[in-house]
Coordinates of C-alpha atoms in Angstrom, one line a residue:
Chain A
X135 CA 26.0 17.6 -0.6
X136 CA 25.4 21.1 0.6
X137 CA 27.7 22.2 3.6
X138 CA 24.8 22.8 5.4
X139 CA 24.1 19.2 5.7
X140 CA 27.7 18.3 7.2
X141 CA 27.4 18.0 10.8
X142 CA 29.6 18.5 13.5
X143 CA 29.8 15.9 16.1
X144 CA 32.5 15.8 18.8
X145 CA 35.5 17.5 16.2
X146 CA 34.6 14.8 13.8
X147 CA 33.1 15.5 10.3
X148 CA 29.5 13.6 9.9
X149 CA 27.8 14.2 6.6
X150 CA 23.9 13.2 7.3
X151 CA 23.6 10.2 5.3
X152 CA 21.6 6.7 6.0
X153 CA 18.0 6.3 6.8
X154 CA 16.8 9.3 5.9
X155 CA 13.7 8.6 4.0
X156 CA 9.9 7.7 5.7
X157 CA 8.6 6.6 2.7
X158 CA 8.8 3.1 1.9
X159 CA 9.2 1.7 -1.9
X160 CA 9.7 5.4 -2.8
X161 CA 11.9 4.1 -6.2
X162 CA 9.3 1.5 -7.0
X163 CA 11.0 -1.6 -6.9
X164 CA 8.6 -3.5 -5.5
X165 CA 5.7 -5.0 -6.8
X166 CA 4.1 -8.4 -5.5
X167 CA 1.1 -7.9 -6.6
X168 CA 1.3 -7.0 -10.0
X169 CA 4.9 -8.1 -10.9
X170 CA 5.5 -6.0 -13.8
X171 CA 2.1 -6.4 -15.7
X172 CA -0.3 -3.4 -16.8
X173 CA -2.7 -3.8 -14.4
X174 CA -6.6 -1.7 -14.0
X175 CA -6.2 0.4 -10.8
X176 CA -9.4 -0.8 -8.5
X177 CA -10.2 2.2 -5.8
X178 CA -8.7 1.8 -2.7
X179 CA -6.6 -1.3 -3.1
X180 CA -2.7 -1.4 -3.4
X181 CA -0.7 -1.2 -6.5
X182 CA 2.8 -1.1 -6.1
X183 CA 4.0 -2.4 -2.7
X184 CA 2.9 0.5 -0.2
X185 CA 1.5 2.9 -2.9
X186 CA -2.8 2.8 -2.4
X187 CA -4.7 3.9 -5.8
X188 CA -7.4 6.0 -5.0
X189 CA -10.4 6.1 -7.9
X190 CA -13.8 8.0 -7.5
X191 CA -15.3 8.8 -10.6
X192 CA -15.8 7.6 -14.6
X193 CA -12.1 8.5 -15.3
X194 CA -10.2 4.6 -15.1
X195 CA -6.6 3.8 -15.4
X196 CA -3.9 1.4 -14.8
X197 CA -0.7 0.7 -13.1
X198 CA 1.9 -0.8 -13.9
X199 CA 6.1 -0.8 -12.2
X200 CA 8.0 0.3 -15.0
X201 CA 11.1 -1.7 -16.2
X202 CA 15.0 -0.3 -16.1
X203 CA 14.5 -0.9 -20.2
X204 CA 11.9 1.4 -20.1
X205 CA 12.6 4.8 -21.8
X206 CA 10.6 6.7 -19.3
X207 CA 13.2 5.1 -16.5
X208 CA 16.2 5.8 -18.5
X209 CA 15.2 9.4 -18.9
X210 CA 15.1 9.6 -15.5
X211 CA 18.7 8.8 -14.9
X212 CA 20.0 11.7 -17.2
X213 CA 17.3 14.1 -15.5
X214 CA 18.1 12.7 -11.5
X215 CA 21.9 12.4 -12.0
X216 CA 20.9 9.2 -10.3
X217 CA 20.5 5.7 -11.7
X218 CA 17.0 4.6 -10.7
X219 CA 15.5 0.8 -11.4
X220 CA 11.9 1.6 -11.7
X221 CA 9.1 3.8 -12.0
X222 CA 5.4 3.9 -11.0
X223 CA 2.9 5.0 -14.4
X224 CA -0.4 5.5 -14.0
X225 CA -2.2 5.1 -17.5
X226 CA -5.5 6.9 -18.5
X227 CA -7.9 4.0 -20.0
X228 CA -11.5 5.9 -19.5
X229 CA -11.1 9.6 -20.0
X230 CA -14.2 11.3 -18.5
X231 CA -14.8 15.4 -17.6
X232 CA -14.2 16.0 -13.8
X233 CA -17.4 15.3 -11.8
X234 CA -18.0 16.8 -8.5
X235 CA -17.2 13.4 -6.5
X236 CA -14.3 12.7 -8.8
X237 CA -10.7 11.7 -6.8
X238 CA -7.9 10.0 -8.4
X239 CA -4.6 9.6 -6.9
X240 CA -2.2 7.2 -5.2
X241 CA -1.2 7.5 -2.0
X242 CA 1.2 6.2 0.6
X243 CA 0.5 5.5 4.2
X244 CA 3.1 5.8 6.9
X245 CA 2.7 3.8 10.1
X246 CA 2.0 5.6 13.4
X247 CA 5.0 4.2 15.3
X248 CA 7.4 5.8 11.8
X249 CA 5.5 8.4 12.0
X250 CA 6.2 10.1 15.3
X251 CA 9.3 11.1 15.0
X252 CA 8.4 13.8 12.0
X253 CA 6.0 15.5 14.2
X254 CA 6.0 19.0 14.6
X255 CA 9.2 18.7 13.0
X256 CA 10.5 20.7 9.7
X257 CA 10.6 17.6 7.0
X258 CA 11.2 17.8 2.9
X259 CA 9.1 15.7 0.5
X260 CA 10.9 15.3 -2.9
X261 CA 10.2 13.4 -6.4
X262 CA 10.4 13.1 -9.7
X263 CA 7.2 13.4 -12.2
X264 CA 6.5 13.6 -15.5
X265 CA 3.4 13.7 -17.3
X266 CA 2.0 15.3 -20.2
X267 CA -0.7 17.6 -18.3
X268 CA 1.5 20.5 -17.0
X269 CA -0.2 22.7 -14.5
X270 CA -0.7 22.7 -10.9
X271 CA -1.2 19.7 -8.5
X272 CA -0.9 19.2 -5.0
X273 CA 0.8 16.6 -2.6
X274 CA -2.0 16.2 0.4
X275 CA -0.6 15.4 3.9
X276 CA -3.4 14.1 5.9
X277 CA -3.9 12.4 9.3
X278 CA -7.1 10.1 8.5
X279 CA -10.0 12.1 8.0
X280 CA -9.7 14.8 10.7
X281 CA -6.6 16.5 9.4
X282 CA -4.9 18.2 6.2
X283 CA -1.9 19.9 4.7
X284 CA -2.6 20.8 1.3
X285 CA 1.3 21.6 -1.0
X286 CA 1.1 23.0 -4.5
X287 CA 3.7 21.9 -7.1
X288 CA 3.5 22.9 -10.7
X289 CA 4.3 20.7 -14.0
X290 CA 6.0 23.2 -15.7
X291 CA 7.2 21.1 -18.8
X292 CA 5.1 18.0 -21.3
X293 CA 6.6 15.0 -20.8
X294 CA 9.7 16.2 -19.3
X295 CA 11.5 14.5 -16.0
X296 CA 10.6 17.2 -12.8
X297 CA 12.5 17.5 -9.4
X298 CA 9.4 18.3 -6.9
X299 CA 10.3 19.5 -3.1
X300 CA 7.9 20.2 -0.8
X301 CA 9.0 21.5 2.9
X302 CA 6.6 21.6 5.9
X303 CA 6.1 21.3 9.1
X304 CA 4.5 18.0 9.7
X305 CA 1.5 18.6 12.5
X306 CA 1.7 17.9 16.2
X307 CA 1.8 15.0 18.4
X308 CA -0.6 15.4 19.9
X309 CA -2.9 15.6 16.5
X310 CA -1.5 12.5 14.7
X311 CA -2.4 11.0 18.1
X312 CA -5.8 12.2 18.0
X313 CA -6.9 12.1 14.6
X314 CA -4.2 9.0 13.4
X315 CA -2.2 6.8 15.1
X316 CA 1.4 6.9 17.0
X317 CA 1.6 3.3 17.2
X318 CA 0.6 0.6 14.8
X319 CA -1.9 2.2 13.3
X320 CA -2.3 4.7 10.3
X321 CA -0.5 8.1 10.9
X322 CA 0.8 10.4 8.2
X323 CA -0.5 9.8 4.8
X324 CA 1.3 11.1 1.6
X325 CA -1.4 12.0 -1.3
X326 CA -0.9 12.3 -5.0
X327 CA -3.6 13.8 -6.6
X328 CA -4.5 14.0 -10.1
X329 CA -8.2 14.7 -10.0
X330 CA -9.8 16.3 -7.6
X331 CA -14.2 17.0 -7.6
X332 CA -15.6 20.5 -5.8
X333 CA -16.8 18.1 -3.1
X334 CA -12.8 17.5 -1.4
X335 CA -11.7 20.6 -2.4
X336 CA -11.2 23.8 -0.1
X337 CA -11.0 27.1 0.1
X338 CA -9.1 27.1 2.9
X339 CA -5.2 28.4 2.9
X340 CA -2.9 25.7 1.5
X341 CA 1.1 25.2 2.8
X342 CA -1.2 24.9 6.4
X343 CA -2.7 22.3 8.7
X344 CA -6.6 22.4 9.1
X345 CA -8.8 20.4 10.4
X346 CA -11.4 18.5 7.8
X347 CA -10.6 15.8 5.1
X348 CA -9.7 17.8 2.0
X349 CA -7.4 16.9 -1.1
X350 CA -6.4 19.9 -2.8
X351 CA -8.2 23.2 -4.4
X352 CA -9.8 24.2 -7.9
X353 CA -7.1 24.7 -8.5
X354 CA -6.0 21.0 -9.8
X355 CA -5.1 20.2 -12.7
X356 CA -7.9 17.5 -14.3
X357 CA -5.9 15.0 -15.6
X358 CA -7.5 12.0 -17.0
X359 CA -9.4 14.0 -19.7
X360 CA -7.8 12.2 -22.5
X361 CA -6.7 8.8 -22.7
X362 CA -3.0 9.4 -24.0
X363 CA -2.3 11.0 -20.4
X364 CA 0.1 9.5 -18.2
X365 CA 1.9 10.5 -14.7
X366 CA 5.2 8.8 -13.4
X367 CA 6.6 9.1 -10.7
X368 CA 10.3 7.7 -8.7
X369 CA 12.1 8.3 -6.1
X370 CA 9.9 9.4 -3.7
X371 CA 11.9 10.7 -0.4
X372 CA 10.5 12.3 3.0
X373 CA 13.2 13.4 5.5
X374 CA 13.3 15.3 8.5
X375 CA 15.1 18.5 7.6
X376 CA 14.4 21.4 5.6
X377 CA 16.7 20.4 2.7
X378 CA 16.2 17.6 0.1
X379 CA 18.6 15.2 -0.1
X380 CA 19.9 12.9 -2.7
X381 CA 17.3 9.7 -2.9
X382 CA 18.4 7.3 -0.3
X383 CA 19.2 4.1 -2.1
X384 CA 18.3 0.9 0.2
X385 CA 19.4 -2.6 -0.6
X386 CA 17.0 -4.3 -2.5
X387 CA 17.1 -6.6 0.4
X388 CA 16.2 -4.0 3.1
X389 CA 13.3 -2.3 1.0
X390 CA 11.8 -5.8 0.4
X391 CA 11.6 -6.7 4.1
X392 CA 10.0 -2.9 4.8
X393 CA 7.6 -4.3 2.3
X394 CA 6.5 -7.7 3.4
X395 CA 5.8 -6.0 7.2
X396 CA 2.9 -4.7 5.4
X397 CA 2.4 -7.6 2.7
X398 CA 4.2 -10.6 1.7
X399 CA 3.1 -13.2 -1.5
X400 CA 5.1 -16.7 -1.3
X401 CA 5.0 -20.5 -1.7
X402 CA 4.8 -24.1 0.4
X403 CA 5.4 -26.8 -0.5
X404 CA 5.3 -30.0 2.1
X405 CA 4.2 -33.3 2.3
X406 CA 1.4 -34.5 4.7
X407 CA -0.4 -37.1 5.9
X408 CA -3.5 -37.7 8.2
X409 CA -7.5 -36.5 7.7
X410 CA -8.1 -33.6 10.0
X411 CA -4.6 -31.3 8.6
X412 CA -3.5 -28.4 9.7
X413 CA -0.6 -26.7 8.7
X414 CA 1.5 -23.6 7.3
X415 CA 4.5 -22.1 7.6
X416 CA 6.5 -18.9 9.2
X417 CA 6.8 -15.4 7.7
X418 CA 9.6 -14.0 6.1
X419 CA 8.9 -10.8 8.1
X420 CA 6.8 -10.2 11.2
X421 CA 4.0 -8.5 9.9
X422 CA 2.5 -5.2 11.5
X423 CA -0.6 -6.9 12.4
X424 CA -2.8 -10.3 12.4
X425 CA -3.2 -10.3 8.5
X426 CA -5.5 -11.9 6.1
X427 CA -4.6 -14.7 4.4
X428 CA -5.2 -16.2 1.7
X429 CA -3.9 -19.8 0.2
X430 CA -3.8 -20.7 -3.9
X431 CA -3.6 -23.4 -6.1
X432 CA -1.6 -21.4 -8.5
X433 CA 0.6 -18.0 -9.6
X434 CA -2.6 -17.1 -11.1
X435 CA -4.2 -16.8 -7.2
X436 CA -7.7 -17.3 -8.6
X437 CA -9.7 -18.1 -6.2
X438 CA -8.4 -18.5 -2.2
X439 CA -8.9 -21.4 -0.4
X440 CA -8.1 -23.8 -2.9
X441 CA -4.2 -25.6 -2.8
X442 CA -3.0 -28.2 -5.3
X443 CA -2.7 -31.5 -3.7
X444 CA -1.0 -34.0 -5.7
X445 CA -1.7 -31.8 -8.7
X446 CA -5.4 -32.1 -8.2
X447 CA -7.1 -28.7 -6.8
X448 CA -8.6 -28.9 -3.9
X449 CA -11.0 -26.3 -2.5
X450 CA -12.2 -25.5 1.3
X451 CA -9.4 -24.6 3.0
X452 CA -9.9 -22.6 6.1
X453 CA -7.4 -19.7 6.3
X454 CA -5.7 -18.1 10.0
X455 CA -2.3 -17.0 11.2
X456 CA -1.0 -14.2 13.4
X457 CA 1.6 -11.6 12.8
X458 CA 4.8 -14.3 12.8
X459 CA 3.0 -17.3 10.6
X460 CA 0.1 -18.5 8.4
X461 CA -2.0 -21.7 8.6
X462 CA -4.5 -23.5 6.7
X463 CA -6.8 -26.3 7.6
X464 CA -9.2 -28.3 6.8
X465 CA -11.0 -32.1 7.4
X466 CA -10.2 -34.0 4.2
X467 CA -12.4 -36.9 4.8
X468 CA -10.2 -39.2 4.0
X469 CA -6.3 -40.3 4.6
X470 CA -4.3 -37.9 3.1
X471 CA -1.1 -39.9 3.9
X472 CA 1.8 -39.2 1.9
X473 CA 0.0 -36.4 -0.1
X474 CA 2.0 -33.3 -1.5
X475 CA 0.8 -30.2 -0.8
X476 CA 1.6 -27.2 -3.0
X477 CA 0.6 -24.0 -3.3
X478 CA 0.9 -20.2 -3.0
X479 CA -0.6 -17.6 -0.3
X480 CA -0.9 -13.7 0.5
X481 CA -0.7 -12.5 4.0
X482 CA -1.6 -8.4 3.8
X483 CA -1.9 -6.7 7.2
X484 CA -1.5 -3.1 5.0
X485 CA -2.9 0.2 6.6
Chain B
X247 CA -7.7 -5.5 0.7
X248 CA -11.5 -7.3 0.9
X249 CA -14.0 -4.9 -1.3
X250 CA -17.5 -4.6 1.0
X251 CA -19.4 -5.1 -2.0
X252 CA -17.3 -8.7 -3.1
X253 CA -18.7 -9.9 0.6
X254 CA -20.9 -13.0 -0.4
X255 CA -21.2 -14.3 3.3
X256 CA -19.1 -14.7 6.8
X257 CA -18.6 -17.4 9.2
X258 CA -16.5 -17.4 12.1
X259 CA -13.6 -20.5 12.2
X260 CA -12.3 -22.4 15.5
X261 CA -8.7 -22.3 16.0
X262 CA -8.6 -24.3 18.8
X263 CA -8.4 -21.2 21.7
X264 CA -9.0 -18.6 18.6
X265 CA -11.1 -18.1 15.7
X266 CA -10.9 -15.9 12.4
X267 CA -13.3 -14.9 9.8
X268 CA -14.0 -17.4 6.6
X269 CA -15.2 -14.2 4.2
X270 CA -16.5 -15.8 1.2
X271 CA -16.3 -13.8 -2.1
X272 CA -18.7 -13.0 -4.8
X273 CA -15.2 -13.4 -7.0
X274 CA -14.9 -17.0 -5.8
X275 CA -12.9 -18.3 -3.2
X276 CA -12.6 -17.7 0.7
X277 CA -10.3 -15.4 2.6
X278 CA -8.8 -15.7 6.1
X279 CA -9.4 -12.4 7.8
X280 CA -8.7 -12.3 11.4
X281 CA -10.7 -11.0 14.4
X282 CA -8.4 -8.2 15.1
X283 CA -9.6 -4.7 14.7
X284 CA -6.0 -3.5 13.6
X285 CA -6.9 -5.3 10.4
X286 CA -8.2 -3.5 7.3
X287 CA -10.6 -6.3 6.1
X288 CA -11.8 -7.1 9.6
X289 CA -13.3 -3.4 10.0
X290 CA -14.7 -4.3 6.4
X291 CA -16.4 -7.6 7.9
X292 CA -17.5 -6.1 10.3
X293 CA -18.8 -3.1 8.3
X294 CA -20.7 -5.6 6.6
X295 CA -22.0 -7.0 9.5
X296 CA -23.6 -3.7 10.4
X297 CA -25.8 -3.9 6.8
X298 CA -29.2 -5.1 7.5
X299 CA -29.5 -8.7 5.9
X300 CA -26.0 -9.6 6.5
X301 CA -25.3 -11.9 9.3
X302 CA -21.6 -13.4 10.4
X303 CA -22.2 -17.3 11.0
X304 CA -21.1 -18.9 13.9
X305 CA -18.5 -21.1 13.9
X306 CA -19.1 -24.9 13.0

């Protein structure tokens, strides 16, 4: 640690260490959704817990959380110096020329309330990447669509681990107010771009707040023009500060919880009797609002609304809750006395 | 997150002293979305709502 991160606090020695970093999931542990499987990347729906893929254009790819067996994880450890789990790859399956529309990223979206206490303060981004389409990128800080911070980093090296840092000021108070959210709402987002159309690029100045909902310049590198490209990415950190830390490791325990305020997967199991039933179970975490939910008969979560009863599926379940449970009901028809009721459910209540 | 375009219909639930959206899905199934505007999916219902043709059904 650099001397200039020891602090002095009444004669006693601090080092700055401990909840450091704003992003959540930032070493890509967690994946309730996917689990571990290869999975298509849909536009604006959640891959990894807390990372949103973003998809505009004929370029497709996939996502997947990458095992600690995986080479491209245990790479990172002799590039990081630190031992990481996981890793996030995005995997081109469509390769397609860059059309003006054309966005492809993933991004991460931090919550008003977390968000407040960056502003108008200096704060440090950092990463790893590695992919094999070297060139420029950027890292997009935006606040909805009224706001933008456009950072350059360069891929210097194919296929090669990369340490990223980014320092900025993050915008004011009273702009994440206006245009985002100091509460439960949206407020900072992170952005990840790896193709970027003329129509959300700029010509304005980058490593500087403007107004407008922009992603980047010409600039960007196009990746996605072959189907052999592929971007990882880990340990993903955003302090306050001006200096880039070592990636905060959290318990597994503590990131997981972080998570499931935002979306939690589970299962019930109970047995019931009577015609018109109602019933459902408490959180694991109070989410960070009213979320949707959704019940299943199965890991497979084909279809909502339809719970295995006595290993029979059974469909036409109304779904509710509020932030600290879920429920399901419905009017069986008939005695349901003594019936087991299994299943799984989703509750999301992301940004 | 609720795609607009996998909207097959909407119909509001009773809850006793509350009620929730029932969003039906092209994809099969139904989804639980509630009436809170703090929701993703609810300002997706109720972008929905706003396309001519599409109506939210009251509840039963």
């Amino acid at each position: 640690m650099p001397l200039s991160k020891i602090q002095t606090t009444n004669n006693q020695v601090v080092p700055n260490l401990g909840r450091r970093n704003i992003i959540i999931n930032g070493a890509m542990q967690l994946a309730q959704r996917q689990g571990g499987a290869l999975t298509v990347g849909v536009n604006n729906t959640y891959c990894l817990d807390r990372w949103k893929f973003y998809l505009n254009g004929s370029c497709a790819a996939s996502t997947q959380k990458l095992p600690a067996t995986d080479s491209n994880v245990s790479s990172l450890h002799t590039a990081s110096g630190q031992t990481f789990s996981n890793v996030m790859s995005i995997d081109c399956t469509t390769a397609a020329t860059l059309g003006s529309t054309d966005l492809l990223g993933v991004l991460q979206l931090i919550e008003g309330a977390n968000s407040v206490p960056l502003a108008g303060r200096s704060c440090t981004l950092s990463f790893y990447v590695k992919t094999n389409v070297t060139g420029q990128y950027y890292v997009t800080f935006k606040i909805g669509s009224g706001r933008a911070y456009i950072a350059p980093y360069t891929v210097s090296s194919a296929n090669t681990w990369e340490k990223k840092t980014i320092t900025l000021t993050m915008d004011t108070l009273a702009n994440l107010n206006t245009s985002g959210s100091i509460a439960t709402g949206a407020g900072f987002q992170v952005y990840f771009g790896l193709r970027l159309g003329t129509s959300s690029q700029t010509s304005s100045t980058i490593n500087a707040w403007h107004d407008g909902n922009f992603y980047g310049t010409s600039s960007q590198v196009t990746w996605g023009t072959n189907t052999a490209d592929t971007f990882y990415m880990s340990g993903v950190q955003l302090e306050i500060g001006d200096t880039a830390t070592d990636f905060e490791h959290r318990s597994f325990g503590e990131e997981e919880a972080l998570c499931q305020r935002y979306f939690e997967t589970g299962t019930f199991s109970q047995r019931i009797s009577g015609t018109l039933v109602r019933t459902g179970q408490s959180y694991m975490t109070t989410k960070r609002s009213t979320a949707t939910v959704n019940v299943y008969y199965d890991s497979n979560k084909a279809a909502a609304g339809t719970i295995n009863i006595s290993n029979s599926a059974d469909a036409g379940w109304a779904e509710g809750g509020n932030v600290n449970f879920w429920n399901m009901e419905k009017n069986t028809g008939s005695d349901h006395n003594g019936r087991d009721y299994n299943g799984f459910f989703t509750a999301e209540a992301e940004l | 997150m609720i795609n607009i375009e996998n909207i097959k219909s909407v119909k509001k639930y009773n809850w006793d002293t509350d009620w929730n959206y029932q969003v039906e899905l092209k994809s099969g199934g139904t989804s639980g979305v509630p009436n809170d505007t703090n929701n993703i999916d609810c300002l997706v219902v109720l972008e929905w709502s706003e396309v001519d043709g599409n109506t939210i059904a009251d509840a039963d």
